[in-house]
mmCIF file of C-alpha atoms in Angstrom:
data_model
loop_
_atom_site.group_PDB
_atom_site.id
_atom_site.type_symbol
_atom_site.label_atom_id
_atom_site.label_comp_id
_atom_site.label_asym_id
_atom_site.label_seq_id
_atom_site.Cartn_x
_atom_site.Cartn_y
_atom_site.Cartn_z
ATOM 1 C CA UNK D 1 -8.935 -27.561 -9.546
ATOM 2 C CA UNK D 2 -6.801 -24.680 -8.304
ATOM 3 C CA UNK D 3 -5.765 -23.207 -4.991
ATOM 4 C CA UNK D 4 -7.000 -19.658 -4.345
ATOM 5 C CA UNK D 5 -6.540 -17.174 -1.500
ATOM 6 C CA UNK D 6 -9.336 -14.576 -1.320
ATOM 7 C CA UNK D 7 -9.002 -11.400 0.725
ATOM 8 C CA UNK D 8 -11.868 -9.074 1.672
ATOM 9 C CA UNK D 9 -11.333 -5.576 3.064
ATOM 10 C CA UNK D 10 -13.296 -3.639 5.661
ATOM 11 C CA UNK D 11 -15.923 -2.151 3.341
ATOM 12 C CA UNK D 12 -16.581 -5.621 1.895
ATOM 13 C CA UNK D 13 -17.469 -6.987 5.367
ATOM 14 C CA UNK D 14 -18.996 -3.812 6.817
ATOM 15 C CA UNK D 15 -22.203 -5.513 8.019
ATOM 16 C CA UNK D 16 -23.942 -8.895 8.060
ATOM 17 C CA UNK D 17 -25.521 -8.369 4.630
ATOM 18 C CA UNK D 18 -22.116 -7.722 3.078
ATOM 19 C CA UNK D 19 -20.576 -10.669 4.916
ATOM 20 C CA UNK D 20 -23.277 -12.879 3.386
ATOM 21 C CA UNK D 21 -22.423 -11.411 -0.023
ATOM 22 C CA UNK D 22 -18.753 -12.269 0.585
ATOM 23 C CA UNK D 23 -19.839 -15.814 1.460
ATOM 24 C CA UNK D 24 -21.479 -16.033 -1.980
ATOM 25 C CA UNK D 25 -18.180 -15.069 -3.639
ATOM 26 C CA UNK D 26 -16.411 -17.798 -1.657
ATOM 27 C CA UNK D 27 -19.132 -20.348 -2.452
ATOM 28 C CA UNK D 28 -18.725 -19.667 -6.181
ATOM 29 C CA UNK D 29 -15.063 -20.722 -6.038
ATOM 30 C CA UNK D 30 -15.772 -23.717 -3.770
ATOM 31 C CA UNK D 31 -18.528 -24.926 -6.117
ATOM 32 C CA UNK D 32 -16.033 -24.702 -8.994
ATOM 33 C CA UNK D 33 -13.906 -27.264 -7.133
ATOM 34 C CA UNK D 34 -11.130 -24.951 -5.964
ATOM 35 C CA UNK D 35 -9.290 -25.139 -2.644
ATOM 36 C CA UNK D 36 -9.947 -21.844 -0.873
ATOM 37 C CA UNK D 37 -8.514 -19.854 2.014
ATOM 38 C CA UNK D 38 -10.097 -16.522 2.900
ATOM 39 C CA UNK D 39 -8.385 -13.602 4.669
ATOM 40 C CA UNK D 40 -10.587 -10.903 6.192
ATOM 41 C CA UNK D 41 -10.143 -7.416 7.606
ATOM 42 C CA UNK D 42 -12.110 -5.939 10.480
ATOM 43 C CA UNK D 43 -15.548 -4.538 9.682
ATOM 44 C CA UNK D 44 -15.354 -1.006 8.253
ATOM 45 C CA UNK D 45 -14.601 1.566 10.956
ATOM 46 C CA UNK D 46 -14.055 -1.041 13.680
ATOM 47 C CA UNK D 47 -10.253 -0.717 13.834
ATOM 48 C CA UNK D 48 -10.520 3.074 14.227
ATOM 49 C CA UNK D 49 -12.998 2.546 17.051
ATOM 50 C CA UNK D 50 -10.694 0.066 18.784
ATOM 51 C CA UNK D 51 -7.693 2.397 18.408
ATOM 52 C CA UNK D 52 -9.779 5.180 19.950
ATOM 53 C CA UNK D 53 -10.584 2.977 22.913
ATOM 54 C CA UNK D 54 -6.888 2.179 23.404
ATOM 55 C CA UNK D 55 -5.974 5.850 23.344
ATOM 56 C CA UNK D 56 -8.750 6.786 25.771
ATOM 57 C CA UNK D 57 -7.943 3.972 28.200
ATOM 58 C CA UNK D 58 -4.216 4.649 28.249
ATOM 59 C CA UNK D 59 -4.366 8.399 28.793
ATOM 60 C CA UNK D 60 -3.135 9.361 32.244
ATOM 61 C CA UNK D 61 -5.487 11.581 34.214
ATOM 62 C CA UNK D 62 -4.887 15.225 33.361
ATOM 63 C CA UNK D 63 -2.520 14.375 30.489
ATOM 64 C CA UNK D 64 -3.138 15.535 26.923
ATOM 65 C CA UNK D 65 -1.091 12.808 25.237
ATOM 66 C CA UNK D 66 -1.041 9.019 25.063
ATOM 67 C CA UNK D 67 1.630 6.550 26.089
ATOM 68 C CA UNK D 68 0.489 2.972 25.739
ATOM 69 C CA UNK D 69 1.895 -0.541 25.768
ATOM 70 C CA UNK D 70 2.139 -1.638 22.113
ATOM 71 C CA UNK D 71 1.567 -5.277 23.078
ATOM 72 C CA UNK D 72 -1.781 -4.457 24.673
ATOM 73 C CA UNK D 73 -2.611 -2.208 21.719
ATOM 74 C CA UNK D 74 -2.185 -5.264 19.470
ATOM 75 C CA UNK D 75 -4.313 -7.434 21.767
ATOM 76 C CA UNK D 76 -7.178 -4.947 21.417
ATOM 77 C CA UNK D 77 -7.040 -3.955 17.749
ATOM 78 C CA UNK D 78 -6.540 -7.545 16.506
ATOM 79 C CA UNK D 79 -9.974 -8.424 17.872
ATOM 80 C CA UNK D 80 -11.710 -6.735 14.927
ATOM 81 C CA UNK D 81 -10.482 -9.374 12.484
ATOM 82 C CA UNK D 82 -11.320 -12.145 14.960
ATOM 83 C CA UNK D 83 -14.977 -11.078 14.926
ATOM 84 C CA UNK D 84 -15.140 -10.894 11.116
ATOM 85 C CA UNK D 85 -13.506 -14.284 10.580
ATOM 86 C CA UNK D 86 -15.976 -15.950 12.929
ATOM 87 C CA UNK D 87 -18.986 -14.265 11.329
ATOM 88 C CA UNK D 88 -17.892 -15.231 7.820
ATOM 89 C CA UNK D 89 -17.288 -18.837 8.880
ATOM 90 C CA UNK D 90 -20.840 -18.919 10.308
ATOM 91 C CA UNK D 91 -22.285 -17.453 7.085
ATOM 92 C CA UNK D 92 -20.463 -20.081 5.026
ATOM 93 C CA UNK D 93 -21.653 -22.872 7.300
ATOM 94 C CA UNK D 94 -25.223 -21.620 6.864
ATOM 95 C CA UNK D 95 -24.723 -22.155 3.099
ATOM 96 C CA UNK D 96 -23.636 -25.734 3.685
ATOM 97 C CA UNK D 97 -19.913 -25.098 3.274
ATOM 98 C CA UNK D 98 -17.370 -26.711 5.572
ATOM 99 C CA UNK D 99 -15.636 -23.610 6.992
ATOM 100 C CA UNK D 100 -13.654 -22.774 10.103
ATOM 101 C CA UNK D 101 -12.153 -19.501 11.366
ATOM 102 C CA UNK D 102 -8.514 -19.220 12.416
ATOM 103 C CA UNK D 103 -6.488 -16.491 14.076
ATOM 104 C CA UNK D 104 -2.985 -15.568 12.965
ATOM 105 C CA UNK D 105 -1.342 -17.294 15.911
ATOM 106 C CA UNK D 106 -3.117 -20.576 15.142
ATOM 107 C CA UNK D 107 -1.642 -20.973 11.636
ATOM 108 C CA UNK D 108 0.934 -19.777 12.885
ATOM 109 C CA UNK D 109 1.943 -16.571 11.102
ATOM 110 C CA UNK D 110 5.275 -15.757 12.755
ATOM 111 C CA UNK D 111 6.339 -12.109 12.928
ATOM 112 C CA UNK D 112 9.104 -10.011 14.393
ATOM 113 C CA UNK D 113 8.673 -8.170 17.691
ATOM 114 C CA UNK D 114 7.711 -4.724 16.284
ATOM 115 C CA UNK D 115 4.238 -4.597 17.825
ATOM 116 C CA UNK D 116 1.852 -2.407 15.857
ATOM 117 C CA UNK D 117 4.006 -2.574 12.717
ATOM 118 C CA UNK D 118 5.311 -6.160 12.691
ATOM 119 C CA UNK D 119 6.729 -7.874 9.620
ATOM 120 C CA UNK D 120 5.976 -11.472 8.728
ATOM 121 C CA UNK D 121 9.011 -13.725 9.139
ATOM 122 C CA UNK D 122 7.571 -17.137 8.311
ATOM 123 C CA UNK D 123 4.346 -19.032 7.609
ATOM 124 C CA UNK D 124 4.203 -22.815 7.630
ATOM 125 C CA UNK D 125 1.646 -23.590 4.932
ATOM 126 C CA UNK D 126 1.206 -27.249 5.967
ATOM 127 C CA UNK D 127 -1.590 -26.456 8.433
ATOM 128 C CA UNK D 128 -3.752 -24.790 5.785
ATOM 129 C CA UNK D 129 -2.894 -27.394 3.154
ATOM 130 C CA UNK D 130 -4.128 -30.087 5.546
ATOM 131 C CA UNK D 131 -7.419 -28.190 5.866
ATOM 132 C CA UNK D 132 -7.700 -27.998 2.069
ATOM 133 C CA UNK D 133 -7.250 -31.765 1.846
ATOM 134 C CA UNK D 134 -10.085 -32.181 4.331
ATOM 135 C CA UNK D 135 -12.338 -30.101 2.092
ATOM 136 C CA UNK D 136 -12.440 -27.174 4.514
ATOM 137 C CA UNK D 137 -12.426 -23.454 3.751
ATOM 138 C CA UNK D 138 -10.035 -21.728 6.154
ATOM 139 C CA UNK D 139 -11.183 -18.225 7.130
ATOM 140 C CA UNK D 140 -8.100 -16.450 8.485
ATOM 141 C CA UNK D 141 -8.044 -13.219 10.498
ATOM 142 C CA UNK D 142 -5.788 -10.829 8.579
ATOM 143 C CA UNK D 143 -3.521 -8.103 9.933
ATOM 144 C CA UNK D 144 -2.075 -10.294 12.690
ATOM 145 C CA UNK D 145 0.450 -12.934 13.620
ATOM 146 C CA UNK D 146 2.420 -14.058 16.655
ATOM 147 C CA UNK D 147 5.695 -12.460 17.733
ATOM 148 C CA UNK D 148 8.748 -14.084 19.311
ATOM 149 C CA UNK D 149 7.374 -13.007 22.716
ATOM 150 C CA UNK D 150 4.417 -15.367 22.089
ATOM 151 C CA UNK D 151 1.986 -12.475 21.899
ATOM 152 C CA UNK D 152 -0.319 -11.259 19.117
ATOM 153 C CA UNK D 153 1.468 -8.807 16.802
ATOM 154 C CA UNK D 154 -0.313 -6.668 14.213
ATOM 155 C CA UNK D 155 1.132 -5.745 10.830
ATOM 156 C CA UNK D 156 0.192 -2.076 10.545
ATOM 157 C CA UNK D 157 -2.741 -0.497 8.726
ATOM 158 C CA UNK D 158 -3.632 -2.338 5.535
ATOM 159 C CA UNK D 159 -1.846 -5.404 6.873
ATOM 160 C CA UNK D 160 -4.562 -7.832 5.751
ATOM 161 C CA UNK D 161 -3.330 -7.420 2.160
ATOM 162 C CA UNK D 162 0.096 -8.539 3.341
ATOM 163 C CA UNK D 163 -1.428 -11.463 5.271
ATOM 164 C CA UNK D 164 -3.218 -12.666 2.135
ATOM 165 C CA UNK D 165 -0.199 -12.483 -0.174
ATOM 166 C CA UNK D 166 2.062 -14.136 2.421
ATOM 167 C CA UNK D 167 -0.423 -16.972 2.913
ATOM 168 C CA UNK D 168 -0.762 -17.376 -0.870
ATOM 169 C CA UNK D 169 3.030 -17.712 -1.112
ATOM 170 C CA UNK D 170 3.136 -20.189 1.795
ATOM 171 C CA UNK D 171 0.517 -22.543 0.321
ATOM 172 C CA UNK D 172 1.768 -22.012 -3.270
ATOM 173 C CA UNK D 173 -1.613 -20.680 -4.374
ATOM 174 C CA UNK D 174 -2.353 -20.335 -8.057
ATOM 175 C CA UNK D 175 -3.870 -16.920 -7.423
ATOM 176 C CA UNK D 176 -4.465 -14.336 -4.703
ATOM 177 C CA UNK D 177 -7.663 -12.309 -5.172
ATOM 178 C CA UNK D 178 -7.798 -8.995 -3.297
ATOM 179 C CA UNK D 179 -11.452 -7.916 -3.122
ATOM 180 C CA UNK D 180 -12.033 -4.265 -2.348
ATOM 181 C CA UNK D 181 -14.502 -1.449 -3.072
ATOM 182 C CA UNK D 182 -12.960 -0.710 -6.490
ATOM 183 C CA UNK D 183 -12.993 -3.021 -9.493
ATOM 184 C CA UNK D 184 -9.297 -2.866 -10.297
ATOM 185 C CA UNK D 185 -6.261 -0.631 -10.723
ATOM 186 C CA UNK D 186 -6.822 2.480 -12.842
ATOM 187 C CA UNK D 187 -4.479 4.613 -14.934
ATOM 188 C CA UNK D 188 -5.053 7.352 -12.332
ATOM 189 C CA UNK D 189 -7.598 8.354 -9.697
ATOM 190 C CA UNK D 190 -11.029 8.325 -11.417
ATOM 191 C CA UNK D 191 -12.224 10.958 -8.950
ATOM 192 C CA UNK D 192 -9.788 13.414 -10.552
ATOM 193 C CA UNK D 193 -9.857 12.168 -14.146
ATOM 194 C CA UNK D 194 -13.182 10.605 -15.242
ATOM 195 C CA UNK D 195 -11.429 9.242 -18.347
ATOM 196 C CA UNK D 196 -9.155 7.034 -16.239
ATOM 197 C CA UNK D 197 -9.195 3.442 -17.504
ATOM 198 C CA UNK D 198 -9.064 0.184 -15.620
ATOM 199 C CA UNK D 199 -5.889 -1.725 -16.438
ATOM 200 C CA UNK D 200 -6.279 -5.380 -17.330
ATOM 201 C CA UNK D 201 -2.682 -6.091 -16.260
ATOM 202 C CA UNK D 202 0.095 -4.236 -14.461
ATOM 203 C CA UNK D 203 3.581 -5.431 -13.520
ATOM 204 C CA UNK D 204 4.695 -5.932 -9.928
ATOM 205 C CA UNK D 205 7.256 -3.123 -10.292
ATOM 206 C CA UNK D 206 4.692 -0.654 -11.626
ATOM 207 C CA UNK D 207 2.187 -1.543 -8.893
ATOM 208 C CA UNK D 208 4.896 -1.136 -6.264
ATOM 209 C CA UNK D 209 5.596 2.376 -7.530
ATOM 210 C CA UNK D 210 1.874 3.193 -7.746
ATOM 211 C CA UNK D 211 1.257 1.944 -4.194
ATOM 212 C CA UNK D 212 4.246 3.777 -2.703
ATOM 213 C CA UNK D 213 3.450 7.006 -4.555
ATOM 214 C CA UNK D 214 -0.122 7.503 -3.422
ATOM 215 C CA UNK D 215 -2.402 4.870 -4.988
ATOM 216 C CA UNK D 216 -4.425 3.390 -2.100
ATOM 217 C CA UNK D 217 -5.474 0.123 -3.758
ATOM 218 C CA UNK D 218 -2.876 -2.125 -2.083
ATOM 219 C CA UNK D 219 -0.486 -1.879 0.842
ATOM 220 C CA UNK D 220 3.120 -1.445 -0.339
ATOM 221 C CA UNK D 221 4.430 -4.399 1.694
ATOM 222 C CA UNK D 222 1.885 -6.751 0.087
ATOM 223 C CA UNK D 223 3.104 -5.789 -3.401
ATOM 224 C CA UNK D 224 6.724 -6.331 -2.331
ATOM 225 C CA UNK D 225 5.863 -9.831 -1.123
ATOM 226 C CA UNK D 226 3.904 -10.627 -4.277
ATOM 227 C CA UNK D 227 6.866 -9.539 -6.411
ATOM 228 C CA UNK D 228 9.423 -11.524 -4.422
ATOM 229 C CA UNK D 229 7.347 -14.725 -4.403
ATOM 230 C CA UNK D 230 5.775 -14.226 -7.868
ATOM 231 C CA UNK D 231 2.236 -14.422 -6.481
ATOM 232 C CA UNK D 232 -0.225 -13.625 -9.288
ATOM 233 C CA UNK D 233 -2.589 -11.156 -7.645
ATOM 234 C CA UNK D 234 -5.985 -9.964 -8.874
ATOM 235 C CA UNK D 235 -7.594 -6.746 -7.622
ATOM 236 C CA UNK D 236 -11.367 -7.279 -7.821
ATOM 237 C CA UNK D 237 -14.590 -5.700 -6.574
ATOM 238 C CA UNK D 238 -16.630 -7.451 -3.895
ATOM 239 C CA UNK D 239 -19.646 -5.324 -4.872
ATOM 240 C CA UNK D 240 -20.143 -7.001 -8.236
ATOM 241 C CA UNK D 241 -22.785 -9.740 -8.276
ATOM 242 C CA UNK D 242 -20.929 -12.931 -7.270
ATOM 243 C CA UNK D 243 -22.776 -14.820 -10.000
ATOM 244 C CA UNK D 244 -22.421 -12.226 -12.784
ATOM 245 C CA UNK D 245 -21.028 -13.450 -16.130
ATOM 246 C CA UNK D 246 -17.259 -13.900 -16.039
ATOM 247 C CA UNK D 247 -16.916 -13.720 -12.244
ATOM 248 C CA UNK D 248 -16.004 -17.401 -12.132
ATOM 249 C CA UNK D 249 -13.545 -17.194 -15.042
ATOM 250 C CA UNK D 250 -10.350 -18.636 -13.603
ATOM 251 C CA UNK D 251 -7.898 -17.178 -16.129
ATOM 252 C CA UNK D 252 -9.379 -13.730 -16.763
ATOM 253 C CA UNK D 253 -11.910 -12.664 -14.138
ATOM 254 C CA UNK D 254 -13.000 -8.994 -14.016
ATOM 255 C CA UNK D 255 -10.354 -6.850 -12.353
ATOM 256 C CA UNK D 256 -6.645 -6.096 -12.710
ATOM 257 C CA UNK D 257 -3.962 -8.787 -12.696
ATOM 258 C CA UNK D 258 -0.697 -7.820 -10.983
ATOM 259 C CA UNK D 259 1.901 -10.123 -12.455
ATOM 260 C CA UNK D 260 5.442 -10.575 -13.688
ATOM 261 C CA UNK D 261 6.534 -8.270 -16.495
ATOM 262 C CA UNK D 262 6.919 -11.290 -18.805
ATOM 263 C CA UNK D 263 3.142 -11.852 -18.736
ATOM 264 C CA UNK D 264 2.421 -8.416 -20.206
ATOM 265 C CA UNK D 265 2.524 -8.721 -23.996
ATOM 266 C CA UNK D 266 1.753 -5.140 -25.030
ATOM 267 C CA UNK D 267 3.712 -2.734 -22.862
ATOM 268 C CA UNK D 268 2.657 0.900 -22.846
ATOM 269 C CA UNK D 269 5.359 3.509 -22.378
ATOM 270 C CA UNK D 270 3.415 4.982 -19.447
ATOM 271 C CA UNK D 271 1.039 2.855 -17.381
ATOM 272 C CA UNK D 272 -0.327 5.313 -14.846
ATOM 273 C CA UNK D 273 -0.178 8.638 -13.032
ATOM 274 C CA UNK D 274 -0.014 8.640 -9.214
ATOM 275 C CA UNK D 275 -0.055 11.541 -6.801
ATOM 276 C CA UNK D 276 0.502 12.279 -3.128
ATOM 277 C CA UNK D 277 -0.721 15.465 -1.473
ATOM 278 C CA UNK D 278 0.440 17.156 1.735
ATOM 279 C CA UNK D 279 4.146 17.097 1.016
ATOM 280 C CA UNK D 280 6.496 19.664 2.574
ATOM 281 C CA UNK D 281 9.693 20.966 0.986
ATOM 282 C CA UNK D 282 12.632 21.658 3.322
ATOM 283 C CA UNK D 283 15.770 23.472 2.157
ATOM 284 C CA UNK D 284 19.088 23.911 3.954
ATOM 285 C CA UNK D 285 21.064 26.900 2.644
ATOM 286 C CA UNK D 286 24.853 27.116 2.383
ATOM 287 C CA UNK D 287 25.774 23.776 3.885
ATOM 288 C CA UNK D 288 29.516 23.051 3.978
ATOM 289 C CA UNK D 289 30.305 20.765 1.025
ATOM 290 C CA UNK D 290 32.398 18.027 2.604
ATOM 291 C CA UNK D 291 32.237 14.217 2.869
ATOM 292 C CA UNK D 292 29.752 12.927 5.422
ATOM 293 C CA UNK D 293 27.434 15.938 5.407
ATOM 294 C CA UNK D 294 24.544 14.134 3.696
ATOM 295 C CA UNK D 295 24.814 11.247 6.160
ATOM 296 C CA UNK D 296 24.934 13.729 9.021
ATOM 297 C CA UNK D 297 21.632 15.225 7.850
ATOM 298 C CA UNK D 298 19.619 12.233 6.731
ATOM 299 C CA UNK D 299 20.861 9.774 9.354
ATOM 300 C CA UNK D 300 19.249 11.648 12.287
ATOM 301 C CA UNK D 301 16.061 12.182 10.235
ATOM 302 C CA UNK D 302 15.841 8.425 9.623
ATOM 303 C CA UNK D 303 16.430 7.699 13.319
ATOM 304 C CA UNK D 304 13.460 9.977 14.056
ATOM 305 C CA UNK D 305 11.343 7.837 11.665
ATOM 306 C CA UNK D 306 10.887 10.736 9.252
ATOM 307 C CA UNK D 307 10.356 9.512 5.694
ATOM 308 C CA UNK D 308 12.502 11.657 3.390
ATOM 309 C CA UNK D 309 11.641 11.384 -0.274
ATOM 310 C CA UNK D 310 12.851 13.706 -3.044
ATOM 311 C CA UNK D 311 16.417 14.972 -2.506
ATOM 312 C CA UNK D 312 18.055 17.679 -4.618
ATOM 313 C CA UNK D 313 21.567 19.036 -4.045
ATOM 314 C CA UNK D 314 23.015 22.147 -5.693
ATOM 315 C CA UNK D 315 26.715 22.955 -5.485
ATOM 316 C CA UNK D 316 27.887 26.595 -5.326
ATOM 317 C CA UNK D 317 30.244 27.994 -7.951
ATOM 318 C CA UNK D 318 33.244 27.912 -5.640
ATOM 319 C CA UNK D 319 32.501 24.315 -4.617
ATOM 320 C CA UNK D 320 32.657 25.118 -0.904
ATOM 321 C CA UNK D 321 28.954 25.157 -0.096
ATOM 322 C CA UNK D 322 25.824 23.342 -1.168
ATOM 323 C CA UNK D 323 22.073 23.818 -0.891
ATOM 324 C CA UNK D 324 20.222 20.657 0.183
ATOM 325 C CA UNK D 325 16.491 20.365 -0.577
ATOM 326 C CA UNK D 326 14.248 17.422 0.282
ATOM 327 C CA UNK D 327 10.611 16.553 0.943
ATOM 328 C CA UNK D 328 8.856 15.041 3.961
ATOM 329 C CA UNK D 329 5.149 14.459 4.716
ATOM 330 C CA UNK D 330 3.587 17.705 5.962
ATOM 331 C CA UNK D 331 2.699 16.013 9.246
ATOM 332 C CA UNK D 332 6.405 15.427 9.941
ATOM 333 C CA UNK D 333 7.710 18.883 9.059
ATOM 334 C CA UNK D 334 7.853 20.227 12.633
ATOM 335 C CA UNK D 335 9.625 17.087 13.834
ATOM 336 C CA UNK D 336 12.085 17.399 10.922
ATOM 337 C CA UNK D 337 12.798 21.054 11.733
ATOM 338 C CA UNK D 338 13.466 20.124 15.365
ATOM 339 C CA UNK D 339 15.954 17.447 14.286
ATOM 340 C CA UNK D 340 17.706 19.859 11.912
ATOM 341 C CA UNK D 341 18.002 22.488 14.634
ATOM 342 C CA UNK D 342 19.539 19.917 16.961
ATOM 343 C CA UNK D 343 22.225 18.895 14.453
ATOM 344 C CA UNK D 344 22.943 22.444 13.246
ATOM 345 C CA UNK D 345 26.142 22.852 15.307
ATOM 346 C CA UNK D 346 27.576 19.666 13.768
ATOM 347 C CA UNK D 347 26.444 20.222 10.177
ATOM 348 C CA UNK D 348 26.723 23.968 9.891
ATOM 349 C CA UNK D 349 24.227 25.684 7.603
ATOM 350 C CA UNK D 350 23.182 29.312 7.227
ATOM 351 C CA UNK D 351 19.393 28.901 7.185
ATOM 352 C CA UNK D 352 16.555 26.409 6.871
ATOM 353 C CA UNK D 353 13.442 27.163 4.828
ATOM 354 C CA UNK D 354 10.292 25.141 4.388
ATOM 355 C CA UNK D 355 7.124 25.250 2.309
ATOM 356 C CA UNK D 356 4.080 23.138 3.041
ATOM 357 C CA UNK D 357 1.118 22.279 0.825
ATOM 358 C CA UNK D 358 3.197 20.676 -1.923
ATOM 359 C CA UNK D 359 2.109 17.673 -4.024
ATOM 360 C CA UNK D 360 4.135 14.973 -5.730
ATOM 361 C CA UNK D 361 2.856 13.787 -9.110
ATOM 362 C CA UNK D 362 4.489 10.694 -10.632
ATOM 363 C CA UNK D 363 4.568 9.191 -14.120
ATOM 364 C CA UNK D 364 5.045 5.394 -14.013
ATOM 365 C CA UNK D 365 5.674 2.771 -16.701
ATOM 366 C CA UNK D 366 8.022 -0.121 -17.442
ATOM 367 C CA UNK D 367 8.031 0.994 -21.088
ATOM 368 C CA UNK D 368 10.048 4.056 -20.045
ATOM 369 C CA UNK D 369 13.160 1.874 -19.941
ATOM 370 C CA UNK D 370 13.274 1.675 -23.712
ATOM 371 C CA UNK D 371 11.757 5.023 -24.741
ATOM 372 C CA UNK D 372 13.480 8.403 -24.745
ATOM 373 C CA UNK D 373 11.745 11.720 -24.237
ATOM 374 C CA UNK D 374 9.228 10.666 -21.603
ATOM 375 C CA UNK D 375 10.470 13.242 -19.074
ATOM 376 C CA UNK D 376 10.659 16.046 -21.652
ATOM 377 C CA UNK D 377 7.039 15.386 -22.618
ATOM 378 C CA UNK D 378 5.935 15.798 -18.995
ATOM 379 C CA UNK D 379 7.919 18.999 -18.468
ATOM 380 C CA UNK D 380 6.615 20.599 -21.673
ATOM 381 C CA UNK D 381 3.007 19.644 -20.921
ATOM 382 C CA UNK D 382 3.155 21.123 -17.402
ATOM 383 C CA UNK D 383 4.882 24.273 -18.638
ATOM 384 C CA UNK D 384 2.112 24.794 -21.196
ATOM 385 C CA UNK D 385 -0.391 24.812 -18.311
ATOM 386 C CA UNK D 386 1.686 27.287 -16.294
ATOM 387 C CA UNK D 387 2.608 24.719 -13.620
ATOM 388 C CA UNK D 388 5.981 25.394 -11.979
ATOM 389 C CA UNK D 389 8.163 22.417 -11.071
ATOM 390 C CA UNK D 390 9.841 22.625 -7.634
ATOM 391 C CA UNK D 391 11.900 19.412 -7.778
ATOM 392 C CA UNK D 392 12.340 16.299 -9.924
ATOM 393 C CA UNK D 393 13.491 12.764 -9.161
ATOM 394 C CA UNK D 394 13.660 9.825 -11.535
ATOM 395 C CA UNK D 395 14.172 6.079 -11.527
ATOM 396 C CA UNK D 396 14.203 3.501 -14.295
ATOM 397 C CA UNK D 397 10.401 3.327 -14.482
ATOM 398 C CA UNK D 398 9.280 6.533 -12.711
ATOM 399 C CA UNK D 399 9.466 10.320 -12.900
ATOM 400 C CA UNK D 400 8.287 12.238 -9.796
ATOM 401 C CA UNK D 401 7.622 15.965 -9.961
ATOM 402 C CA UNK D 402 7.051 18.265 -6.967
ATOM 403 C CA UNK D 403 4.522 21.058 -7.573
ATOM 404 C CA UNK D 404 2.379 23.487 -5.592
ATOM 405 C CA UNK D 405 -0.633 21.691 -4.111
ATOM 406 C CA UNK D 406 -3.413 23.723 -5.822
ATOM 407 C CA UNK D 407 -2.194 22.489 -9.233
ATOM 408 C CA UNK D 408 -2.428 18.774 -8.364
ATOM 409 C CA UNK D 409 -5.623 17.910 -10.228
ATOM 410 C CA UNK D 410 -4.675 19.954 -13.296
ATOM 411 C CA UNK D 411 -1.255 18.265 -13.415
ATOM 412 C CA UNK D 412 -2.755 14.768 -13.102
ATOM 413 C CA UNK D 413 -5.297 15.402 -15.876
ATOM 414 C CA UNK D 414 -2.655 17.012 -18.107
ATOM 415 C CA UNK D 415 -0.165 14.148 -17.786
ATOM 416 C CA UNK D 416 -2.904 11.518 -18.124
ATOM 417 C CA UNK D 417 -3.911 13.084 -21.429
ATOM 418 C CA UNK D 418 -0.466 13.839 -22.885
ATOM 419 C CA UNK D 419 0.554 10.174 -22.614
ATOM 420 C CA UNK D 420 -2.697 8.987 -24.202
ATOM 421 C CA UNK D 421 -3.931 7.161 -21.115
ATOM 422 C CA UNK D 422 -7.462 8.491 -21.704
ATOM 423 C CA UNK D 423 -7.684 6.594 -24.998
ATOM 424 C CA UNK D 424 -8.802 2.977 -25.247
#
């Protein structure tokens, strides 16, 4: 007997038929004798609908923008998961399974006070463990907890993944299964490269890079939590037949295991290729090269909640001036330019230039730590295809390359092939 947390996303619970299918997945694990908690998202499209209602209700007459109370926003959008948890509990009961739905505040899942983007501070697992001992399946509404102001607080989009991993850590689960509309983590986006392969295992660090660099399989915060608490996490498909061969295999079910690096016996040099479109490149020309300048630029950008990524600095020959280049999401470029204009008298630069429509393509792999020449291979392969590199950043297990947007798919396919990821 093991303890398992199962999480089902919006497409997996999109209607009653799919909720019944989810119930079959849960029943399979219950029948195998496991203790089970289930975390659910809102039905597909429901959260967007609820957000739309909030925006429409809060708009002042004649205004063309929204200002709303984040606490009431949370009260509304958290209701989507409440509906799903109740419906799944009913479907399980109809199958003869002892099940009960629970909201985040009933566990309780304690969060900070950042309504709309709260972070989990603590979960007391004793409540759920007591339910396990009573033979009950706990169906928990994801995406939500309770803040220090005693009000519902939501965790931000994709927050149900974080709920599931946090609950798995709190109850010391043997496994956390994240069911979604894909059957695992792939070497790259199969929509771009049909030869992309499903990975049987990937390390926490690699998955964290993949998630933060554009892969949409898991929310970044959920991977961080899994890595910190060593929660073995499987990415699985809810659309496979719940009773298909191997689906009940406890050690190696179909999907991708996200685990500690020590569990991966054969380490490839490169594990995957990720990409993020709609990046903008911003360059400040002839900035005075003196201590504190970088902080004077990036501090105000951070205070404006602008996510700065790749940063490149070039020093002039005389050492008096520098060019500072960095990237931001295209949607933030106007806000970034406004901030830079505001701080111009303090920083002092000759001009600011920006280019939109950039893409960031990243090569990821823990094997890069012990292999030389990985970056050179990427640069040579892109050059052979006539793809110009705008900027480069590296870390111990990642190389990120900024290119013009129209070359994104060609770059992904080229890098996927040059590292042999298209071969079994």
